[in-house]
Coordinates of C-alpha atoms and ligand atoms in Angstrom, one line a residue:
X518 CA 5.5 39.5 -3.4
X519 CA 2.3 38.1 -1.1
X520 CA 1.0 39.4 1.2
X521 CA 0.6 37.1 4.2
X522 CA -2.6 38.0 6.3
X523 CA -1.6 39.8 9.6
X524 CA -4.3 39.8 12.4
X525 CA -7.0 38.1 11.7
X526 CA -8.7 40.2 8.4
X527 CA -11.6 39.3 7.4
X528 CA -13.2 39.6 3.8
X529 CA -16.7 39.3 3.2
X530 CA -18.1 38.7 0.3
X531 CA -21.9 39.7 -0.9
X532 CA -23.0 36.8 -2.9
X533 CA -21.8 33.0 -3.8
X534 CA -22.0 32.6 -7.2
X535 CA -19.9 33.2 -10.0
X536 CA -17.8 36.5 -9.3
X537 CA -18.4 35.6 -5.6
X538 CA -16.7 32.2 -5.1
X539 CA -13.9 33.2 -7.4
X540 CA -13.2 36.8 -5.4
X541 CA -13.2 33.7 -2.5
X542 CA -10.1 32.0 -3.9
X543 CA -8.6 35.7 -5.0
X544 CA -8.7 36.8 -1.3
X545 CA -7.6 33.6 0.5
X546 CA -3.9 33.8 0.4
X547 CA -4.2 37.5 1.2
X548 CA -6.4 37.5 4.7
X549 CA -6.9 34.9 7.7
X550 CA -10.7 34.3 6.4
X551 CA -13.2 35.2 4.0
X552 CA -17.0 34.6 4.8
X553 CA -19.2 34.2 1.9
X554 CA -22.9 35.3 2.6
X555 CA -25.5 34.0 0.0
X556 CA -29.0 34.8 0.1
X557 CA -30.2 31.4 -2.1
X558 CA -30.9 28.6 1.0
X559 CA -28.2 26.0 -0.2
X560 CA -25.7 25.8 -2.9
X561 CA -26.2 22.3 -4.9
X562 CA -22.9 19.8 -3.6
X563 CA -24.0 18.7 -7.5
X564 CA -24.4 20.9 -10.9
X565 CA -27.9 21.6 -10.4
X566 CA -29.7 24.9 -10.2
X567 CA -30.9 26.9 -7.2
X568 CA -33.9 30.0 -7.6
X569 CA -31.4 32.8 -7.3
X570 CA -29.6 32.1 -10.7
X571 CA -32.1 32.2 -13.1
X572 CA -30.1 32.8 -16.5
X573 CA -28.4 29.5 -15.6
X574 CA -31.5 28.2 -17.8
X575 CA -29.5 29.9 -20.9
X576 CA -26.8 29.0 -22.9
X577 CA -23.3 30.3 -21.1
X578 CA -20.3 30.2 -23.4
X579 CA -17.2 30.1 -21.1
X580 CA -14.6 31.6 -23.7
X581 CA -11.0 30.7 -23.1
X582 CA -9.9 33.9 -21.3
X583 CA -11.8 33.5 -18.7
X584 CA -11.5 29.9 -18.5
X585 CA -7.9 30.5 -18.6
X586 CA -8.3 32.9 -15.7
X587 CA -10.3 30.6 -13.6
X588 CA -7.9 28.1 -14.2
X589 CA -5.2 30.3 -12.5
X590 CA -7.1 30.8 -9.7
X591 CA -8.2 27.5 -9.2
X592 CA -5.7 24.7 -11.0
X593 CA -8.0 21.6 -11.9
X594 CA -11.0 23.4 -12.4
X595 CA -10.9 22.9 -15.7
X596 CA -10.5 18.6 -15.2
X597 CA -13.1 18.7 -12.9
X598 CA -15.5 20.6 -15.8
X599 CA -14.5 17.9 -18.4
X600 CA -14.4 14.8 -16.0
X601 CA -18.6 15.9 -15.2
X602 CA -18.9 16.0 -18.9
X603 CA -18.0 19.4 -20.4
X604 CA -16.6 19.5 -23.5
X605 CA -13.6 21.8 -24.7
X606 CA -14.5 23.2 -28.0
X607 CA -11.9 24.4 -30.2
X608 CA -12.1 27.9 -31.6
X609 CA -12.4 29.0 -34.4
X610 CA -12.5 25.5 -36.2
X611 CA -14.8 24.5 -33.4
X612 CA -18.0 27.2 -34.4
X613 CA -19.8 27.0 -37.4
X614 CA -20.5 30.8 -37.3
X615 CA -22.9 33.5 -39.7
X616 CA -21.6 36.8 -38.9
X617 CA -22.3 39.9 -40.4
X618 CA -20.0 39.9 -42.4
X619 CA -20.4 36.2 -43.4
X620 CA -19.4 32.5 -42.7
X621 CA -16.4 32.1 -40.7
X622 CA -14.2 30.1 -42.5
X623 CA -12.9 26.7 -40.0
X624 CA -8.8 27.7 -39.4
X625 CA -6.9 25.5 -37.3
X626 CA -7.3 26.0 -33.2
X627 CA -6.1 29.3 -31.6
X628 CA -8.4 29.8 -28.8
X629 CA -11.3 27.5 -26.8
X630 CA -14.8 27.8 -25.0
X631 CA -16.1 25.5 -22.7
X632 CA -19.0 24.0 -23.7
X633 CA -21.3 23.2 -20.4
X634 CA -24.5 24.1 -18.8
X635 CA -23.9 27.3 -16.1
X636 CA -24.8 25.3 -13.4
X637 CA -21.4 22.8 -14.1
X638 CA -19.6 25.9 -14.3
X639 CA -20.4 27.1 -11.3
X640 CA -20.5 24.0 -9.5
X641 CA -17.1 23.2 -10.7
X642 CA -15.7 26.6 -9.3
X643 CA -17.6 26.3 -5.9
X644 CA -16.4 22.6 -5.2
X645 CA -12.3 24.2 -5.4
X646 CA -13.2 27.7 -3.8
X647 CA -15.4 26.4 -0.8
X648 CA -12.6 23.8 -0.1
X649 CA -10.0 26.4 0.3
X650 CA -9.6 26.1 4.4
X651 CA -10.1 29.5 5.5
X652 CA -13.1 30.2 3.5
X653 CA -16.3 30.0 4.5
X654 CA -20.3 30.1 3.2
X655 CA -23.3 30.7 4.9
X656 CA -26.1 30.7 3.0
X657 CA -29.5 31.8 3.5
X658 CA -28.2 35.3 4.5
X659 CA -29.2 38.2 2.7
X660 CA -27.7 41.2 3.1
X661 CA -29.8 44.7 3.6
X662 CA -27.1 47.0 3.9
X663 CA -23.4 48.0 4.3
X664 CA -22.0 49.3 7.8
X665 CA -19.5 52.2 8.0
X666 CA -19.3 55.7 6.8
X667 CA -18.6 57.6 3.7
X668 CA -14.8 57.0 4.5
X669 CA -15.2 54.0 5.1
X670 CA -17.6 50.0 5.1
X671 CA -16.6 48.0 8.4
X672 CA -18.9 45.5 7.7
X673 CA -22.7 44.5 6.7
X674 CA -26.0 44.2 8.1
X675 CA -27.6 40.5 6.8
X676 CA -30.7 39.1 7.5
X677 CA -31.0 35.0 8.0
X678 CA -33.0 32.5 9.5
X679 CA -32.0 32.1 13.5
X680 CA -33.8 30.6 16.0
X681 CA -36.9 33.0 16.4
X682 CA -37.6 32.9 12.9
X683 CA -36.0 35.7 10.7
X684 CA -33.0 37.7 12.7
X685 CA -30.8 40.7 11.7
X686 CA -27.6 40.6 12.6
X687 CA -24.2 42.6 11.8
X688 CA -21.0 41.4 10.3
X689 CA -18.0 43.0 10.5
X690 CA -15.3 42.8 7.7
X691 CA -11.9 44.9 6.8
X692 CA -12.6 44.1 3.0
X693 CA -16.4 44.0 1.6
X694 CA -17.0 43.0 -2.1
X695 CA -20.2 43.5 -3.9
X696 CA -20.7 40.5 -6.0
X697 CA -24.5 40.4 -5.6
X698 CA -25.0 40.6 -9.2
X699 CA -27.4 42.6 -11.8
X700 CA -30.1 43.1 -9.6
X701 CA -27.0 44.6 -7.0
X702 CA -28.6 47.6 -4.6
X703 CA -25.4 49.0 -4.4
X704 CA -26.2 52.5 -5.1
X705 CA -28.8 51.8 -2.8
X706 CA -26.0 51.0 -0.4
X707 CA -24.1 53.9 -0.6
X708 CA -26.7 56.4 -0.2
X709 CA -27.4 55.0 3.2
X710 CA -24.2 55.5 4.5
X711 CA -23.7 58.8 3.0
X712 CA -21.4 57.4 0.1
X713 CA -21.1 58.8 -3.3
X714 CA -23.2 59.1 -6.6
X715 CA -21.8 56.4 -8.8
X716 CA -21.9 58.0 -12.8
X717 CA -24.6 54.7 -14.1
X718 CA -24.7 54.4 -18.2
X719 CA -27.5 52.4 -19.3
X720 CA -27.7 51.1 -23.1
X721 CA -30.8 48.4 -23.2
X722 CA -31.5 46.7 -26.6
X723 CA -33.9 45.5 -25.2
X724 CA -33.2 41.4 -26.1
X725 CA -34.6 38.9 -24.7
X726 CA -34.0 35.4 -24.2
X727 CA -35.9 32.2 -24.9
X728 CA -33.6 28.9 -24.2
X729 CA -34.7 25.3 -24.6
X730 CA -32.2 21.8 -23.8
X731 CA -32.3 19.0 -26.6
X732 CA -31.2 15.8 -26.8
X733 CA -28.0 15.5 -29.3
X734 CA -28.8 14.0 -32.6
X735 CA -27.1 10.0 -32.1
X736 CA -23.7 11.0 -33.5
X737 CA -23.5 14.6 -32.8
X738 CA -23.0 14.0 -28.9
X739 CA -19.3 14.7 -28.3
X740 CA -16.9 17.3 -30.8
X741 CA -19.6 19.2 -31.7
X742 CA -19.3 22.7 -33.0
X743 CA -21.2 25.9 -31.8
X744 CA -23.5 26.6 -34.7
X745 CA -23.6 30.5 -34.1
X746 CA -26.6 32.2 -36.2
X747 CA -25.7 36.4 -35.6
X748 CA -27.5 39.2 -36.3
X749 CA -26.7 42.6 -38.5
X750 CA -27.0 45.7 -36.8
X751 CA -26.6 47.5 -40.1
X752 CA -29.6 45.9 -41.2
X753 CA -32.0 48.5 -39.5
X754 CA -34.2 46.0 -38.2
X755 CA -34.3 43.9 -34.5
X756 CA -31.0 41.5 -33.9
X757 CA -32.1 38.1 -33.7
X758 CA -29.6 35.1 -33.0
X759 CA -29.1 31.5 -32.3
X760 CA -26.8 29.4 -30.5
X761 CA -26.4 26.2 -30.1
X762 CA -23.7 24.5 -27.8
X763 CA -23.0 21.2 -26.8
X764 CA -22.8 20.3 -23.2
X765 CA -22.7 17.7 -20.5
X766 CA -25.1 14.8 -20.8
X767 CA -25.4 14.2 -25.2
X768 CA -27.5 18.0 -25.0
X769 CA -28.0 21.0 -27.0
X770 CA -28.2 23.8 -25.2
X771 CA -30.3 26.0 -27.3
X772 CA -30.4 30.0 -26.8
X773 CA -32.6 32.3 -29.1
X774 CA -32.4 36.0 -29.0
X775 CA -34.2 39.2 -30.3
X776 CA -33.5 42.8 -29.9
X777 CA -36.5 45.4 -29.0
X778 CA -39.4 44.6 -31.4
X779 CA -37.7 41.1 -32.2
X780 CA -37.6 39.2 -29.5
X781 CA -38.8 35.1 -29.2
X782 CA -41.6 34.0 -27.3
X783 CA -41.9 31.4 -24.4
X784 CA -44.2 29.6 -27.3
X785 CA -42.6 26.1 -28.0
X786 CA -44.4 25.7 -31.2
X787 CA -42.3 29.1 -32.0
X788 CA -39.6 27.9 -31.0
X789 CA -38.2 26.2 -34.0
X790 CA -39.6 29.0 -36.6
X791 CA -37.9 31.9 -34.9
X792 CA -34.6 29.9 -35.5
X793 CA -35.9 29.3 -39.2
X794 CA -36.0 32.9 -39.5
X795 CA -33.3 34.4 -38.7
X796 CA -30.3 35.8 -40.9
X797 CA -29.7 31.6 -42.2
X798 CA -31.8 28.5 -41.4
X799 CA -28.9 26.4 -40.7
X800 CA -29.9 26.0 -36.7
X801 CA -33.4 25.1 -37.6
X802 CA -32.1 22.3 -39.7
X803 CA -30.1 20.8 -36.7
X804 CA -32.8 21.2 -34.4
X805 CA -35.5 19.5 -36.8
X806 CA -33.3 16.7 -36.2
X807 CA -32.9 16.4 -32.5
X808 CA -35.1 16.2 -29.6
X809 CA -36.1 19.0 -27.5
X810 CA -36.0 17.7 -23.8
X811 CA -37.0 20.7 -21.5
X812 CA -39.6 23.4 -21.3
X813 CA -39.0 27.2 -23.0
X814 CA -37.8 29.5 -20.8
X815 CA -37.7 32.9 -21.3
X816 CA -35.5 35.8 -19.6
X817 CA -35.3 39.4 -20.1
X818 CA -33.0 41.5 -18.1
X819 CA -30.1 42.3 -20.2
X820 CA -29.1 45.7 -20.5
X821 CA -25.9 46.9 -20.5
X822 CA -25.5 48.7 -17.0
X823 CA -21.8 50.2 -16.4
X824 CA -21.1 52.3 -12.9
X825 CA -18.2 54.0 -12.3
X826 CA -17.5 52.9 -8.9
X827 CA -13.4 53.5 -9.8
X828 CA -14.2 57.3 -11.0
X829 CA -15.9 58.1 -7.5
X830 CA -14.9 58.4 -4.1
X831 CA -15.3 55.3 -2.3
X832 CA -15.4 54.5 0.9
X833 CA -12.3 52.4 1.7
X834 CA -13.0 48.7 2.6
X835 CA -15.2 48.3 -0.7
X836 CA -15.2 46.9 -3.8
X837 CA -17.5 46.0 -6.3
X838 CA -17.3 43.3 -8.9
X839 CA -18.8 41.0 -11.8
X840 CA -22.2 42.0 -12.9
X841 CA -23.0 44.1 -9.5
X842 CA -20.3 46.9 -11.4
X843 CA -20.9 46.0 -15.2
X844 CA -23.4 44.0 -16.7
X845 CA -23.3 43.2 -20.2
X846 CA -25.7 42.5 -22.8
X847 CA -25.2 38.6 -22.8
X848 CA -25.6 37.8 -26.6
X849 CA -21.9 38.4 -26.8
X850 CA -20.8 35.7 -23.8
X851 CA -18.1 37.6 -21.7
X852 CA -19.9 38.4 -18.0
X853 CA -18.3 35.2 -16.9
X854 CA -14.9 35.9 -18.5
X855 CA -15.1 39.3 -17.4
X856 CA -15.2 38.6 -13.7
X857 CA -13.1 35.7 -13.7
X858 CA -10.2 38.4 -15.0
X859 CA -11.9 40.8 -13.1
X860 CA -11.1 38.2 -9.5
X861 CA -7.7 37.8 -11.0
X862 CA -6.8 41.5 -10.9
X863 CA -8.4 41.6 -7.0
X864 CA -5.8 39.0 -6.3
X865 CA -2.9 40.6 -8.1
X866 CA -3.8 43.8 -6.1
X867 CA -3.7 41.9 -3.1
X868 CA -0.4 40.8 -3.6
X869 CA 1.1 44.2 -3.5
X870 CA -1.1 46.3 -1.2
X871 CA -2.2 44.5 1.9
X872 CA -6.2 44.0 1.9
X873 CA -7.0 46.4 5.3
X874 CA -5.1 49.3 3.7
X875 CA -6.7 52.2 3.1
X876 CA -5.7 52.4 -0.2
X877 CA -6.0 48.8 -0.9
X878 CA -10.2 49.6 -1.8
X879 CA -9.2 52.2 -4.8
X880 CA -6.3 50.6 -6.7
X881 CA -8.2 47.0 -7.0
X882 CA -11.2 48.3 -7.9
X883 CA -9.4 50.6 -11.2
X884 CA -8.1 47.1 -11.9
X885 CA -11.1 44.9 -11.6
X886 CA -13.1 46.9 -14.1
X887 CA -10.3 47.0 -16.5
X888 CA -11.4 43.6 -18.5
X889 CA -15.2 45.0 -17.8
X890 CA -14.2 48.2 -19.8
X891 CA -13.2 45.8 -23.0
X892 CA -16.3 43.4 -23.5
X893 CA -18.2 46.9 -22.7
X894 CA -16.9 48.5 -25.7
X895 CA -17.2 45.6 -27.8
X896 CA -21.3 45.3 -26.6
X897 CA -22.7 48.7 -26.6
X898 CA -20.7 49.4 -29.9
X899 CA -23.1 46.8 -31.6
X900 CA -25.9 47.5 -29.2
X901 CA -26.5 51.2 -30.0
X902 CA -27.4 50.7 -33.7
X903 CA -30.5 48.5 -33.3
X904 CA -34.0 50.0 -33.2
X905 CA -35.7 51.0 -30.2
X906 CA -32.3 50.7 -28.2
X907 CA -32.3 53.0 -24.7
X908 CA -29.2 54.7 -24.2
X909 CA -27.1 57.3 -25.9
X910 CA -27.1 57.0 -30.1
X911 CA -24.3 56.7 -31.6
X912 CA -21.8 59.2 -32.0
X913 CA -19.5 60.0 -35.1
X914 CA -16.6 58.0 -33.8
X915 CA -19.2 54.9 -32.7
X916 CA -20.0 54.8 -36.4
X917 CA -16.0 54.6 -37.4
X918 CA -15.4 52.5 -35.2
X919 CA -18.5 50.5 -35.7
X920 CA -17.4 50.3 -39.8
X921 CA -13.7 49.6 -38.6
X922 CA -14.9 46.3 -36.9
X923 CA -17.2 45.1 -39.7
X924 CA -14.5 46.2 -41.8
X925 CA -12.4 43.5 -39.9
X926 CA -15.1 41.3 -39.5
X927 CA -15.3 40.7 -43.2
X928 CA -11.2 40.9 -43.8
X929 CA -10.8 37.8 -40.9
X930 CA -13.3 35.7 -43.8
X931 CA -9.8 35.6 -45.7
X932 CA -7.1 36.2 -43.3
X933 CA -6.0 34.4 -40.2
X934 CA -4.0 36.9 -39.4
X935 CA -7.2 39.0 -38.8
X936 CA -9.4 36.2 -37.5
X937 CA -6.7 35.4 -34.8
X938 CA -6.8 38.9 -33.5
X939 CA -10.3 39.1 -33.7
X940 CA -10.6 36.2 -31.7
X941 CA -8.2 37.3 -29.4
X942 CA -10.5 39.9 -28.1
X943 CA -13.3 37.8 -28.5
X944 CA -12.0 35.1 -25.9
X945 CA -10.9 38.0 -23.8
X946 CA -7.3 36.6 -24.1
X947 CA -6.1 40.1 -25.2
X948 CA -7.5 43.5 -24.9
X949 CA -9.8 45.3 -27.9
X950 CA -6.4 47.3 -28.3
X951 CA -4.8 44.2 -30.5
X952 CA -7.5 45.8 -33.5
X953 CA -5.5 49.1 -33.7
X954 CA -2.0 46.8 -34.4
X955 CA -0.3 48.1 -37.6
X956 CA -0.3 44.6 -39.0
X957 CA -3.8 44.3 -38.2
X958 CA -5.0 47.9 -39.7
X959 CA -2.5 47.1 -43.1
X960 CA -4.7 43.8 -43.3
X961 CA -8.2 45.7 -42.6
X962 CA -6.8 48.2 -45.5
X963 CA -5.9 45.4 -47.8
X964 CA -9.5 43.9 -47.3
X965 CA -10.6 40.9 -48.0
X966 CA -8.0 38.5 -49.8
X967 CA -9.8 35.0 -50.4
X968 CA -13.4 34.8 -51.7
X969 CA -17.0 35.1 -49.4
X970 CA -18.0 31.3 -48.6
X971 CA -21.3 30.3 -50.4
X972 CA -22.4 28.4 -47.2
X973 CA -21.2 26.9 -44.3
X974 CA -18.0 24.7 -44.0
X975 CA -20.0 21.6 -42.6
X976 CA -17.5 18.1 -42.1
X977 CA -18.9 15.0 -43.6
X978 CA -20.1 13.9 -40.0
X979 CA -21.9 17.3 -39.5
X980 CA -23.4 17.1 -43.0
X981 CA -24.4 13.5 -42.1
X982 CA -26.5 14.7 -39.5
X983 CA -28.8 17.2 -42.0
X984 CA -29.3 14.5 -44.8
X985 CA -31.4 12.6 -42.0
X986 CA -34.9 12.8 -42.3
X987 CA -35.8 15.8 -39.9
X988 CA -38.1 13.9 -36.6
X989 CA -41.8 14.2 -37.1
X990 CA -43.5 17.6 -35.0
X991 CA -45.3 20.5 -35.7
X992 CA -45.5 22.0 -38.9
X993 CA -41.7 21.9 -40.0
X994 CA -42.0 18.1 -40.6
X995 CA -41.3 19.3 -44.7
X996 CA -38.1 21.3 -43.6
X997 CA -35.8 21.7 -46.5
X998 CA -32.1 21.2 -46.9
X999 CA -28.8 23.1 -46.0
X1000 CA -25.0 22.9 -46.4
X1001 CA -23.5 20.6 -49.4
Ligands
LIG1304 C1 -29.6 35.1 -20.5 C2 -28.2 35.2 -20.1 C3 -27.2 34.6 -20.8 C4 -25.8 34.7 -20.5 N1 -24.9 34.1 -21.2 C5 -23.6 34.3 -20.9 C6 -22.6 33.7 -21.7 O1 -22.8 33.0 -22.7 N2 -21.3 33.9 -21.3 C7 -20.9 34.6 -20.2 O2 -19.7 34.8 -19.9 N3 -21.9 35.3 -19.5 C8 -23.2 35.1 -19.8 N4 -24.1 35.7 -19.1 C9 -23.7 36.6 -18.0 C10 -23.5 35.9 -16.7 O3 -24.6 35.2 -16.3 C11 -23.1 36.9 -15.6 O4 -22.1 37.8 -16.1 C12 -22.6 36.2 -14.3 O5 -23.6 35.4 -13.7 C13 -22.1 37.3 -13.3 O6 -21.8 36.6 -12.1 P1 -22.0 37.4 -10.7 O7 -21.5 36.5 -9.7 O8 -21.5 38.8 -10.9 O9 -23.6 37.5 -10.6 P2 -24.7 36.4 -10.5 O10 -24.3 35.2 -11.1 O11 -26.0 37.0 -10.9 O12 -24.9 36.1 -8.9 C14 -25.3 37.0 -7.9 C15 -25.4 36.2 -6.6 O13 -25.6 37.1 -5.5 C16 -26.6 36.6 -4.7 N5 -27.3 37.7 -4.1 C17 -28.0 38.7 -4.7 N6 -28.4 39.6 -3.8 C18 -28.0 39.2 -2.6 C19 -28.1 39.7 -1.2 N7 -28.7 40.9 -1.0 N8 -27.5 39.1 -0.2 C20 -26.8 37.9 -0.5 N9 -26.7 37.3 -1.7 C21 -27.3 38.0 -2.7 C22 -27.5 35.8 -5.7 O14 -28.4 34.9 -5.0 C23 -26.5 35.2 -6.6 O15 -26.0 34.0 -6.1 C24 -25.5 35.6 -19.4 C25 -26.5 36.3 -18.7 C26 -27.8 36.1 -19.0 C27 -28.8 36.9 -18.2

């Protein structure tokens, strides 16, 4: 059943990006108008960045679950991605991946990503949830603090360019949501008005980022596969990986990352020889054959940050979601995914409880968190074993289940039963509860059935590409040779 909006209710929303346009397009049906407030000045009409979304210089893997989900929010967003370029890669066949475990072997297509640059993404969300009639942005607005009680938020106090220069001014709203990101000042928030201590966990690998475009190699523009380089965290040393993903425009977007103690530099004559040296040189060898295009740039808040907003009592009219309620350590790609399914579930909710009851608040945010909770599990399990991470150590059943995962890890290398589960949770198309199946734990117990691979599955057209000569710079001119 929907809810049709009685009145006129009002949603506001903190924030215009990611969870914040698609929390626009949850709402709509459900009140007479939602306001978007957005501290950056303008939103690009085109797929081009803005200051206030700085890890849109980084690769973003879009996996199919939340592609999926955005998709049912907004039909045709995922034409729109692929008619600016974007490419849909298949999964697994599509990634050329080094886990810990080994190389992925290439089975036929169960599950997608969508290979683009963030800003397409969220330029090809923003386009269908701005058009939506009854909702509205205003940009250059940001927002100092909620309005209301401890029972209860009626609205916000923003701050914006008016006529005298900068002017505060106070919104009211039936329905607040907090999607203002990492840097959120939620708790902040909620102090003010007398609200609740949120329970915060923090569990900070410290990684950082370095991230560089490149122009395709002539041939490799279009059905590209990831090339996925992971890290070991049984290994006892820093993570370090590599991705590479094909996007819009014949580029490479390029992401390196390093754990506390390993982390890249913004150093473009580095750039290369930190990919050389990780677990398998198999990126290095692609990128000695293509053209970097852009400037290094380097980012490094990424802890994993989970608050309990759904344990505590909240004030009615509020809800927090995307990165403002859990951020995630991004080397595993689900933030987006996670508040795409997070905006589905606010929609769902607002189909059975109407948006200005007082109960309304409470039940949508238990269920917006829910997909949060999985790619949660899935991060800090692998976080907490690298050196120098902040946050609780492991504890006896981390380390089970830690073995468990790499257990299945190195069983999917022979089984596509396995593999398809595994991906499963990794699209975020099913939740981490798939891995305790029985046919899944008989397969995990059977272990592996078909030998490691020596190297990686490479088709004659990817192969083609590393017997080129590797392009003349800096001191890897001599690079050797991978694959067959
Ligand atoms: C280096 C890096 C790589 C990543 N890679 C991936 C990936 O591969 N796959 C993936 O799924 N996810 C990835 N992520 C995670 C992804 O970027 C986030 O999960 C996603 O951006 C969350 O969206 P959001 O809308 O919650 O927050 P954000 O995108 O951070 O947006 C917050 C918005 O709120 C606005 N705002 C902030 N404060 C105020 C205020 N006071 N008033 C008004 N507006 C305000 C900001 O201007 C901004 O527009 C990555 C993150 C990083 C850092």
């Amino acid at each position: 059943m929907t809810h049709q909006p009685t009145g006129h209710t009002r949603a506001v929303i903190l924030g215009g990006s990611l969870a914040g346009t698609l929390a626009a397009a949850a709402l709509a049906p459900h009140v007479a108008e939602v306001l978007v407030l957005e501290r950056d000045r303008t939103l690009p009409e085109t797929a081009a960045p803005r200051p206030r979304l700085p890890q849109a210089a980084h690769a973003h893997m879009l996996w199919s679950g939340g592609a999926d989900a955005i998709e049912d929010l907004l039909p045709g967003t995922t034409d729109r991605w692929l008619g600016a370029g974007a490419h849909r890669i298949p999964i697994p066949n599509g990634m050329v991946s080094y886990s810990a475990a080994g190389w992925y072997r290439r089975w036929s297509e169960t599950h997608y990503l969508i290979g683009a640059s963030r800003d397409l993404i969220d330029w090809g969300v923003r386009t269908a949830a701005l058009a939506i009639p009854n909702v509205r942005v205003r940009t250059g607005m940001t927002v100092t603090s909620l309005v209301g009680d401890a029972s209860k938020v009626t609205g916000v106090r923003v701050r914006g360019e008016g006529k005298e220069g900068k002017e505060e001014s106070v919104i009211d709203a039936d329905l607040v949501v907090d999607t203002t990101g990492r840097g959120s000042k939620v708790l902040e928030w909620l102090a003010q008005i007398g609200g609740p201590v949120v329970e915060e966990t923090v569990v900070d690998a410290g990684v950082r980022y370095a991230s560089r475009r490149y122009r395709a190699p002539e041939g490799a523009e279009a059905d590209w596969p990831v090339i996925h380089i992971q890290a070991d965290p049984r290994e006892g040393k820093p993570g370090q990986v590599v991705s590479i993903i094909s996007i819009e425009d014949g580029q490479w977007h390029v992401s390196l990352s390093g754990t506390r103690g390993g982390e890249p530099t913004a150093d473009e004559a580095l750039f290369e020889e930190f990919a050389r040296a990780v677990r398998h040189p198999l990126a290095a060898e692609f990128l000695a054959r293509a053209e970097p295009i852009s400037d290094v740039v380097v980012y490094g808040r990424t802890a994993n940050r989970q608050r309990r907003f759904e344990k505590a009592a909240m004030p009615a009219g509020f809800v927090v979601l995307g990165d403002a309620a859990t951020s995630l350590n991004p080397v595993y790609g689900h933030g987006m995914s996670a508040a795409a399914l997070g905006a589905v579930a606010l929609r769902d909710t607002a189909a059975k409880t109407p948006v200005n009851a007082p109960e309304f608040a409470a039940q949508a945010q238990k269920a917006v968190v829910r997909p949060a909770d999985a790619a949660w599990l899935l991060a800090v399990g692998q976080d907490r074993f690298y050196p120098g991470t902040i946050g609780k150590a492991p504890s006896l059943a981390d380390k089970l289940a830690a073995r468990y995962v790499h257990r299945l890890s190195r069983t999917a290398i022979g089984n596509f039963h396995v593999v398809k589960a595994l991906t499963d949770v990794m699209t975020m198309k099913k939740p981490a509860s798939v891995l305790g199946k029985p046919g899944v734990l008989f397969a995990a117990a059977r272990g592996l059935r078909r030998p490691l691979l020596k190297g990686p599955e490479l088709t004659e057209r990817e192969q083609s590409i590393l017997d080129r000569e590797p392009l003349l710079r800096g001191p890897h001119e001599d690079a050797g040779r991978v694959g067959r």
